[in-house]
Amino acid sequence: MRAVPLPDSNTLEEPSTGAVVRDLRRVPIHPDHWYPLAWSRELKRGKTLGVRFAGDPIVLVRTESGAVYALEDRCAHRQVPLHAGVVSGETLRCCYHGWTYACDSGRCVDVPYLGRERLPNGVRAYPCREAHGLIFVFPGDATLADERPFPALESADNPAYKTRRFGREVKCHYSFMHENLMDMNHQFLHRKQMGQMRARSVGRRRGDDWVEVDYTFARMEGKQPVGEALVFGASKKPADQSDKSVMTVRTGYPYQTLQIRSSEGTLVMDLWIVYVPLDAEQRTNRTFGLLSIHKPGIPFALDLAWPLLVWFTERIFREDRWIVEREQEAHDRQGADWNHEVFPVINELRDLLRQCGARTVIPIRDARDSA
């Protein structure tokens, strides 16, 4: 049975159950969480950087002391972007008339031609933190910022691991990204890179704001690529036998992790990733990922092999990016989510994303009007 849009285009009939549910591709990401909006290296001392979260313009500022702040990217006077302004001490001056804002509060502290006794309103300041080589912003209700869990990326800061920081803009709704990583049954997509692999789901669990699944793998055809051996560990098992290593993929809203533990229980790979919507329609997201690999006993062996690992993982990410963008294009052509999902953990994931997402509706243009 194909999903058919109901009179309220934000709802659909779920093919597997017949229940009326929200169209997941129109569920906005919830703003009441910590999201990375830039890499630390992108923001130099005494400079600004214009970024976006779900269509909202935000300016990141690194003041002369090295502290990082986030403000609305507009001057309260003529609405021009503040990221074109000038950092002065711990303040930011608009490039147009020199209106000056305190970076920590957004309060207007000076209008050169009015004096300090007639200051107008300022602009919104966002809670902002810098950690793990990322600049995080809390774009939602600022009073909740201290209550929400802040990502603890232990492997990225652990000298026993070597970490690759990566990210791209991907033209799709964030939910497609969550589904792609959690559903390891799509290994056929990567057959040219990894050979024929068979994934087996060996357990899944769910909480109020998370869902996770365990996998084991067996190689059905082909030899293990060197790049894969660096990530997953070299396997000496026959092609028709599974390695005892276990991969656990988890969505702990709004973040995702993928961890591989050896048969001895060692965490050999630790991936943390999040998908940050850039536009109001949330059809383009910027991914921020940290891939940490446990260093082998041989000194510098991983350093020497690192370019090959980067090459291998880039090819895998490129194929994933291509396929989720095709999924988004199909959704936009059809005007609704026609997916007929049969994998239980993905149905649980979809329910979780609907439940944890914002309660508003993403505005969506008709792809046929823009063709």
Short mmCIF file of C-alpha atoms in Angstrom, two decimals:
data_model
loop_
_atom_site.label_atom_id
_atom_site.label_comp_id
_atom_site.label_asym_id
_atom_site.label_seq_id
_atom_site.Cartn_x
_atom_site.Cartn_y
_atom_site.Cartn_z
CA MET A 1 0.00 0.00 0.00
CA ARG A 2 1.40 3.42 -0.95
CA ALA A 3 1.33 6.32 1.50
CA VAL A 4 -1.30 8.82 0.34
CA PRO A 5 -1.39 12.45 1.57
CA LEU A 6 -4.44 13.28 3.64
CA PRO A 7 -6.25 16.65 3.53
CA ASP A 8 -3.81 17.93 6.14
CA SER A 9 -0.60 17.64 4.10
CA ASN A 10 1.48 17.41 7.28
CA THR A 11 0.02 13.97 8.00
CA LEU A 12 0.22 10.65 6.19
CA GLU A 13 -1.14 7.18 6.43
CA GLU A 14 1.71 4.93 7.59
CA PRO A 15 1.93 2.03 5.07
CA SER A 16 2.96 -0.60 7.63
CA THR A 17 0.25 0.14 10.21
CA GLY A 18 -2.40 2.31 8.56
CA ALA A 19 -1.99 4.83 11.38
CA VAL A 20 -2.12 8.56 10.66
CA VAL A 21 1.26 10.10 11.49
CA ARG A 22 3.19 13.29 10.84
CA ASP A 23 5.16 13.43 7.62
CA LEU A 24 8.65 12.99 9.09
CA ARG A 25 10.24 15.07 6.32
CA ARG A 26 8.25 18.09 7.54
CA VAL A 27 9.17 17.70 11.21
CA PRO A 28 11.61 20.47 12.17
CA ILE A 29 14.64 19.61 14.24
CA HIS A 30 14.11 20.70 17.85
CA PRO A 31 16.09 23.87 18.70
CA ASP A 32 16.39 23.15 22.44
CA HIS A 33 19.73 21.32 22.12
CA TRP A 34 23.39 22.18 21.69
CA TYR A 35 24.35 22.25 18.00
CA PRO A 36 27.79 22.84 16.46
CA LEU A 37 27.60 25.65 13.94
CA ALA A 38 31.29 25.89 13.01
CA TRP A 39 34.71 24.37 13.56
CA SER A 40 36.94 26.29 15.94
CA ARG A 41 39.54 26.72 13.21
CA GLU A 42 37.04 28.68 11.09
CA LEU A 43 36.82 31.56 13.58
CA LYS A 44 40.00 33.58 14.08
CA ARG A 45 40.73 35.90 17.00
CA GLY A 46 39.19 39.32 16.52
CA LYS A 47 37.00 38.08 13.64
CA THR A 48 33.38 37.14 12.93
CA LEU A 49 31.73 34.28 11.06
CA GLY A 50 28.19 34.28 9.65
CA VAL A 51 26.37 30.95 10.04
CA ARG A 52 22.77 29.73 9.99
CA PHE A 53 20.53 27.44 11.97
CA ALA A 54 17.28 26.41 10.23
CA GLY A 55 17.17 29.71 8.37
CA ASP A 56 18.05 31.92 11.33
CA PRO A 57 21.20 34.03 10.69
CA ILE A 58 23.71 33.92 13.56
CA VAL A 59 27.07 35.63 13.85
CA LEU A 60 29.87 33.93 15.76
CA VAL A 61 32.42 36.29 17.28
CA ARG A 62 35.85 35.54 18.69
CA THR A 63 36.84 38.60 20.69
CA GLU A 64 40.33 39.87 21.28
CA SER A 65 40.49 37.85 24.51
CA GLY A 66 39.82 34.66 22.55
CA ALA A 67 36.32 34.13 23.98
CA VAL A 68 33.57 32.99 21.59
CA TYR A 69 30.03 34.40 21.46
CA ALA A 70 26.93 34.10 19.28
CA LEU A 71 24.49 36.89 18.38
CA GLU A 72 21.66 37.48 15.95
CA ASP A 73 23.32 38.35 12.67
CA ARG A 74 21.53 41.65 12.19
CA CYS A 75 21.98 45.17 13.42
CA ALA A 76 18.93 46.44 15.31
CA HIS A 77 19.20 49.71 13.35
CA ARG A 78 19.00 48.85 9.62
CA GLN A 79 19.07 45.03 9.85
CA VAL A 80 22.37 44.69 7.98
CA PRO A 81 24.48 41.63 8.85
CA LEU A 82 26.67 42.03 11.90
CA HIS A 83 29.19 39.52 10.59
CA ALA A 84 30.37 42.36 8.30
CA GLY A 85 31.17 44.41 11.40
CA VAL A 86 34.33 45.09 13.39
CA VAL A 87 35.38 43.36 16.61
CA SER A 88 36.53 45.91 19.16
CA GLY A 89 37.71 44.44 22.45
CA GLU A 90 34.73 42.44 23.75
CA THR A 91 32.20 44.25 21.56
CA LEU A 92 31.05 44.13 17.95
CA ARG A 93 30.51 47.31 15.91
CA CYS A 94 28.13 47.35 12.96
CA CYS A 95 29.90 48.21 9.70
CA TYR A 96 27.22 50.77 8.72
CA HIS A 97 26.78 53.38 11.49
CA GLY A 98 29.01 51.90 14.17
CA TRP A 99 26.29 50.78 16.56
CA THR A 100 28.11 48.72 19.14
CA TYR A 101 26.94 45.54 20.88
CA ALA A 102 28.27 43.71 23.92
CA CYS A 103 29.15 40.24 22.67
CA ASP A 104 28.15 38.48 25.89
CA SER A 105 24.62 39.93 26.09
CA GLY A 106 23.75 41.49 22.71
CA ARG A 107 22.98 44.76 24.53
CA CYS A 108 23.61 47.92 22.52
CA VAL A 109 26.31 49.79 24.43
CA ASP A 110 27.06 52.69 22.11
CA VAL A 111 25.60 54.69 19.23
CA PRO A 112 28.33 57.15 18.25
CA TYR A 113 26.02 60.03 17.31
CA LEU A 114 23.51 59.64 20.17
CA GLY A 115 25.59 59.08 23.25
CA ARG A 116 25.16 56.41 25.90
CA GLU A 117 22.10 57.95 27.58
CA ARG A 118 19.74 57.19 24.66
CA LEU A 119 20.67 53.63 23.74
CA PRO A 120 18.13 51.51 21.83
CA ASN A 121 17.40 47.82 22.25
CA GLY A 122 20.06 45.33 21.35
CA VAL A 123 19.98 41.94 19.60
CA ARG A 124 19.52 38.38 20.79
CA ALA A 125 22.50 36.62 22.34
CA TYR A 126 22.67 32.80 22.19
CA PRO A 127 24.32 30.51 24.74
CA CYS A 128 27.62 29.47 23.19
CA ARG A 129 30.39 27.02 24.13
CA GLU A 130 33.60 25.88 22.48
CA ALA A 131 34.72 22.27 22.93
CA HIS A 132 36.28 19.39 20.98
CA GLY A 133 37.34 21.75 18.18
CA LEU A 134 33.73 22.84 17.63
CA ILE A 135 31.68 25.95 18.39
CA PHE A 136 28.31 24.96 19.87
CA VAL A 137 25.26 27.23 20.03
CA PHE A 138 21.94 26.67 21.83
CA PRO A 139 19.43 28.16 19.36
CA GLY A 140 16.28 27.41 21.39
CA ASP A 141 15.01 28.60 24.77
CA ALA A 142 18.13 29.97 26.45
CA THR A 143 16.75 29.22 29.92
CA LEU A 144 17.01 25.50 29.11
CA ALA A 145 20.64 25.56 27.97
CA ASP A 146 22.11 24.46 31.31
CA GLU A 147 19.58 21.64 31.62
CA ARG A 148 20.27 20.02 28.26
CA PRO A 149 23.13 17.48 28.03
CA PHE A 150 26.26 18.83 26.40
CA PRO A 151 28.04 16.36 24.10
CA ALA A 152 30.85 14.55 25.94
CA LEU A 153 33.15 13.31 23.18
CA GLU A 154 35.61 11.36 25.30
CA SER A 155 37.43 9.55 22.49
CA ALA A 156 38.10 12.79 20.61
CA ASP A 157 40.05 14.13 23.58
CA ASN A 158 41.72 10.82 24.48
CA PRO A 159 45.40 10.48 23.41
CA ALA A 160 44.81 6.74 22.86
CA TYR A 161 42.76 7.68 19.77
CA LYS A 162 43.48 9.56 16.57
CA THR A 163 40.52 11.68 15.45
CA ARG A 164 39.44 12.87 12.05
CA ARG A 165 37.11 15.88 11.94
CA PHE A 166 34.98 16.04 8.83
CA GLY A 167 31.78 17.51 7.45
CA ARG A 168 29.93 18.47 4.33
CA GLU A 169 26.75 20.18 3.31
CA VAL A 170 24.17 17.60 2.27
CA LYS A 171 20.97 18.50 0.43
CA CYS A 172 18.40 16.54 2.39
CA HIS A 173 16.25 16.57 5.53
CA TYR A 174 18.20 15.49 8.60
CA SER A 175 16.00 12.40 9.10
CA PHE A 176 17.39 10.78 5.94
CA MET A 177 20.86 11.02 7.49
CA HIS A 178 19.77 9.31 10.70
CA GLU A 179 18.14 6.50 8.74
CA ASN A 180 21.13 5.99 6.48
CA LEU A 181 23.61 5.53 9.32
CA MET A 182 21.36 3.35 11.44
CA ASP A 183 20.35 0.99 8.63
CA MET A 184 23.45 -1.10 7.91
CA ASN A 185 21.43 -3.25 5.50
CA HIS A 186 22.47 -0.74 2.84
CA GLN A 187 26.00 -2.20 2.58
CA PHE A 188 25.16 -3.21 -1.01
CA LEU A 189 25.53 0.48 -1.85
CA HIS A 190 29.21 0.27 -0.84
CA ARG A 191 30.00 -2.99 -2.66
CA LYS A 192 32.69 -1.36 -4.82
CA GLN A 193 34.49 -0.08 -1.73
CA MET A 194 33.96 -2.96 0.70
CA GLY A 195 32.94 -6.02 -1.32
CA GLN A 196 29.78 -7.96 -0.50
CA MET A 197 29.01 -7.61 3.21
CA ARG A 198 26.07 -9.05 5.10
CA ALA A 199 24.88 -7.18 8.18
CA ARG A 200 23.00 -9.00 10.91
CA SER A 201 20.99 -7.16 13.54
CA VAL A 202 21.61 -8.90 16.88
CA GLY A 203 19.66 -6.64 19.21
CA ARG A 204 17.99 -3.27 19.58
CA ARG A 205 16.91 -1.07 22.48
CA ARG A 206 14.90 2.14 22.92
CA GLY A 207 14.46 4.83 25.56
CA ASP A 208 12.50 8.07 25.74
CA ASP A 209 14.91 10.02 23.53
CA TRP A 210 17.16 7.35 22.06
CA VAL A 211 17.19 4.16 20.02
CA GLU A 212 20.11 1.88 19.23
CA VAL A 213 20.87 -1.31 17.33
CA ASP A 214 23.75 -3.83 17.38
CA TYR A 215 25.20 -5.41 14.24
CA THR A 216 27.68 -8.09 13.33
CA PHE A 217 29.05 -8.49 9.80
CA ALA A 218 30.11 -11.28 7.49
CA ARG A 219 32.02 -10.91 4.23
CA MET A 220 30.28 -12.80 1.45
CA GLU A 221 32.52 -11.88 -1.48
CA GLY A 222 35.78 -10.09 -2.08
CA LYS A 223 38.81 -9.31 0.06
CA GLN A 224 38.85 -6.85 2.92
CA PRO A 225 40.07 -3.44 1.68
CA VAL A 226 43.03 -1.96 3.54
CA GLY A 227 41.01 1.13 4.41
CA GLU A 228 38.28 -1.00 5.96
CA ALA A 229 40.84 -2.95 7.96
CA LEU A 230 42.08 0.31 9.45
CA VAL A 231 38.55 1.24 10.57
CA PHE A 232 37.07 -2.13 11.47
CA GLY A 233 40.21 -4.11 12.18
CA ALA A 234 41.77 -6.79 10.01
CA SER A 235 39.75 -9.97 9.76
CA LYS A 236 41.24 -13.43 9.25
CA LYS A 237 37.86 -15.15 9.34
CA PRO A 238 36.62 -17.10 6.30
CA ALA A 239 34.25 -15.16 4.05
CA ASP A 240 31.17 -16.98 5.32
CA GLN A 241 31.88 -16.41 9.01
CA SER A 242 31.13 -13.35 11.11
CA ASP A 243 33.73 -11.53 13.13
CA LYS A 244 32.90 -11.23 16.81
CA SER A 245 33.28 -7.45 16.74
CA VAL A 246 30.00 -5.65 17.40
CA MET A 247 28.90 -2.35 15.88
CA THR A 248 26.38 -0.28 17.84
CA VAL A 249 24.58 2.57 16.10
CA ARG A 250 22.65 4.94 18.34
CA THR A 251 20.50 8.01 17.85
CA GLY A 252 20.48 9.92 21.13
CA TYR A 253 18.43 12.85 19.88
CA PRO A 254 19.65 14.92 18.09
CA TYR A 255 23.08 13.26 17.84
CA GLN A 256 24.21 9.93 16.38
CA THR A 257 27.05 7.64 17.35
CA LEU A 258 28.54 4.54 15.78
CA GLN A 259 30.88 2.46 17.93
CA ILE A 260 32.75 -0.73 17.14
CA ARG A 261 34.02 -2.92 19.96
CA SER A 262 36.35 -5.85 19.48
CA SER A 263 35.61 -9.32 20.80
CA GLU A 264 37.69 -8.32 23.85
CA GLY A 265 35.48 -5.29 24.46
CA THR A 266 37.94 -2.63 23.31
CA LEU A 267 36.37 0.42 21.69
CA VAL A 268 38.28 0.42 18.40
CA MET A 269 36.19 3.03 16.56
CA ASP A 270 34.01 5.84 17.86
CA LEU A 271 32.02 8.08 15.50
CA TRP A 272 29.99 11.05 16.73
CA ILE A 273 27.96 12.99 14.18
CA VAL A 274 25.17 15.57 14.02
CA TYR A 275 23.21 17.10 11.14
CA VAL A 276 22.47 20.83 11.46
CA PRO A 277 19.74 22.28 9.19
CA LEU A 278 20.84 25.45 7.43
CA ASP A 279 17.72 26.64 5.60
CA ALA A 280 14.18 27.28 6.86
CA GLU A 281 12.84 24.38 4.79
CA GLN A 282 15.51 22.15 6.40
CA ARG A 283 16.38 20.64 3.03
CA THR A 284 20.11 21.32 3.43
CA ASN A 285 22.11 20.31 6.48
CA ARG A 286 25.72 20.65 7.44
CA THR A 287 27.20 17.54 8.99
CA PHE A 288 29.77 17.72 11.76
CA GLY A 289 31.51 14.42 12.45
CA LEU A 290 34.36 13.21 14.64
CA LEU A 291 35.77 9.80 13.76
CA SER A 292 38.14 8.42 16.42
CA ILE A 293 40.26 5.31 15.78
CA HIS A 294 42.07 3.48 18.58
CA LYS A 295 45.82 3.60 18.05
CA PRO A 296 47.50 0.20 17.51
CA GLY A 297 50.42 -0.98 19.59
CA ILE A 298 52.95 -0.14 16.88
CA PRO A 299 53.99 3.54 17.33
CA PHE A 300 53.03 5.85 14.45
CA ALA A 301 51.47 3.00 12.42
CA LEU A 302 48.10 4.76 12.32
CA ASP A 303 49.72 8.08 11.42
CA LEU A 304 51.40 6.50 8.40
CA ALA A 305 48.18 4.84 7.29
CA TRP A 306 45.98 7.88 7.97
CA PRO A 307 45.86 9.24 4.36
CA LEU A 308 44.55 5.86 3.20
CA LEU A 309 41.89 5.84 5.90
CA VAL A 310 40.78 9.35 4.92
CA TRP A 311 40.58 8.29 1.28
CA PHE A 312 38.52 5.20 2.16
CA THR A 313 36.07 6.96 4.47
CA GLU A 314 35.61 9.84 2.00
CA ARG A 315 34.51 7.40 -0.67
CA ILE A 316 32.00 5.82 1.71
CA PHE A 317 30.65 9.23 2.81
CA ARG A 318 30.38 10.35 -0.83
CA GLU A 319 28.17 7.38 -1.68
CA ASP A 320 26.00 7.97 1.39
CA ARG A 321 25.64 11.64 0.52
CA TRP A 322 24.63 10.82 -3.04
CA ILE A 323 21.93 8.34 -2.00
CA VAL A 324 20.25 10.49 0.67
CA GLU A 325 20.06 13.41 -1.75
CA ARG A 326 18.27 11.13 -4.20
CA GLU A 327 15.82 10.18 -1.42
CA GLN A 328 15.11 13.86 -0.80
CA GLU A 329 14.54 14.49 -4.50
CA ALA A 330 12.04 11.62 -4.61
CA HIS A 331 10.14 13.02 -1.62
CA ASP A 332 9.93 16.46 -3.17
CA ARG A 333 8.71 15.12 -6.52
CA GLN A 334 6.03 13.05 -4.83
CA GLY A 335 5.07 15.74 -2.35
CA ALA A 336 4.89 13.18 0.47
CA ASP A 337 6.76 10.35 2.17
CA TRP A 338 5.93 7.17 0.24
CA ASN A 339 8.56 5.02 1.97
CA HIS A 340 7.45 1.49 2.74
CA GLU A 341 9.77 0.71 5.65
CA VAL A 342 10.04 -2.89 6.87
CA PHE A 343 13.10 -2.80 9.16
CA PRO A 344 11.81 -2.57 12.78
CA VAL A 345 14.62 -0.41 14.15
CA ILE A 346 14.12 2.18 11.39
CA ASN A 347 10.41 2.36 12.17
CA GLU A 348 11.34 2.94 15.82
CA LEU A 349 13.83 5.60 14.76
CA ARG A 350 11.22 7.36 12.64
CA ASP A 351 8.81 7.39 15.59
CA LEU A 352 11.57 8.80 17.80
CA LEU A 353 12.40 11.62 15.38
CA ARG A 354 8.72 12.56 15.12
CA GLN A 355 8.36 12.49 18.90
CA CYS A 356 11.49 14.51 19.68
CA GLY A 357 11.19 17.01 16.82
CA ALA A 358 9.63 20.44 17.12
CA ARG A 359 5.84 20.56 16.97
CA THR A 360 5.67 23.12 14.19
CA VAL A 361 5.64 22.24 10.49
CA ILE A 362 8.41 22.88 7.98
CA PRO A 363 7.15 25.01 5.10
CA ILE A 364 7.73 23.10 1.89
CA ARG A 365 7.50 24.38 -1.64
CA ASP A 366 5.95 22.29 -4.39
CA ALA A 367 8.82 20.89 -6.42
CA ARG A 368 6.63 21.01 -9.52
CA ASP A 369 6.25 24.79 -9.18
CA SER A 370 10.02 25.28 -9.14
CA ALA A 371 10.76 22.87 -11.98
#
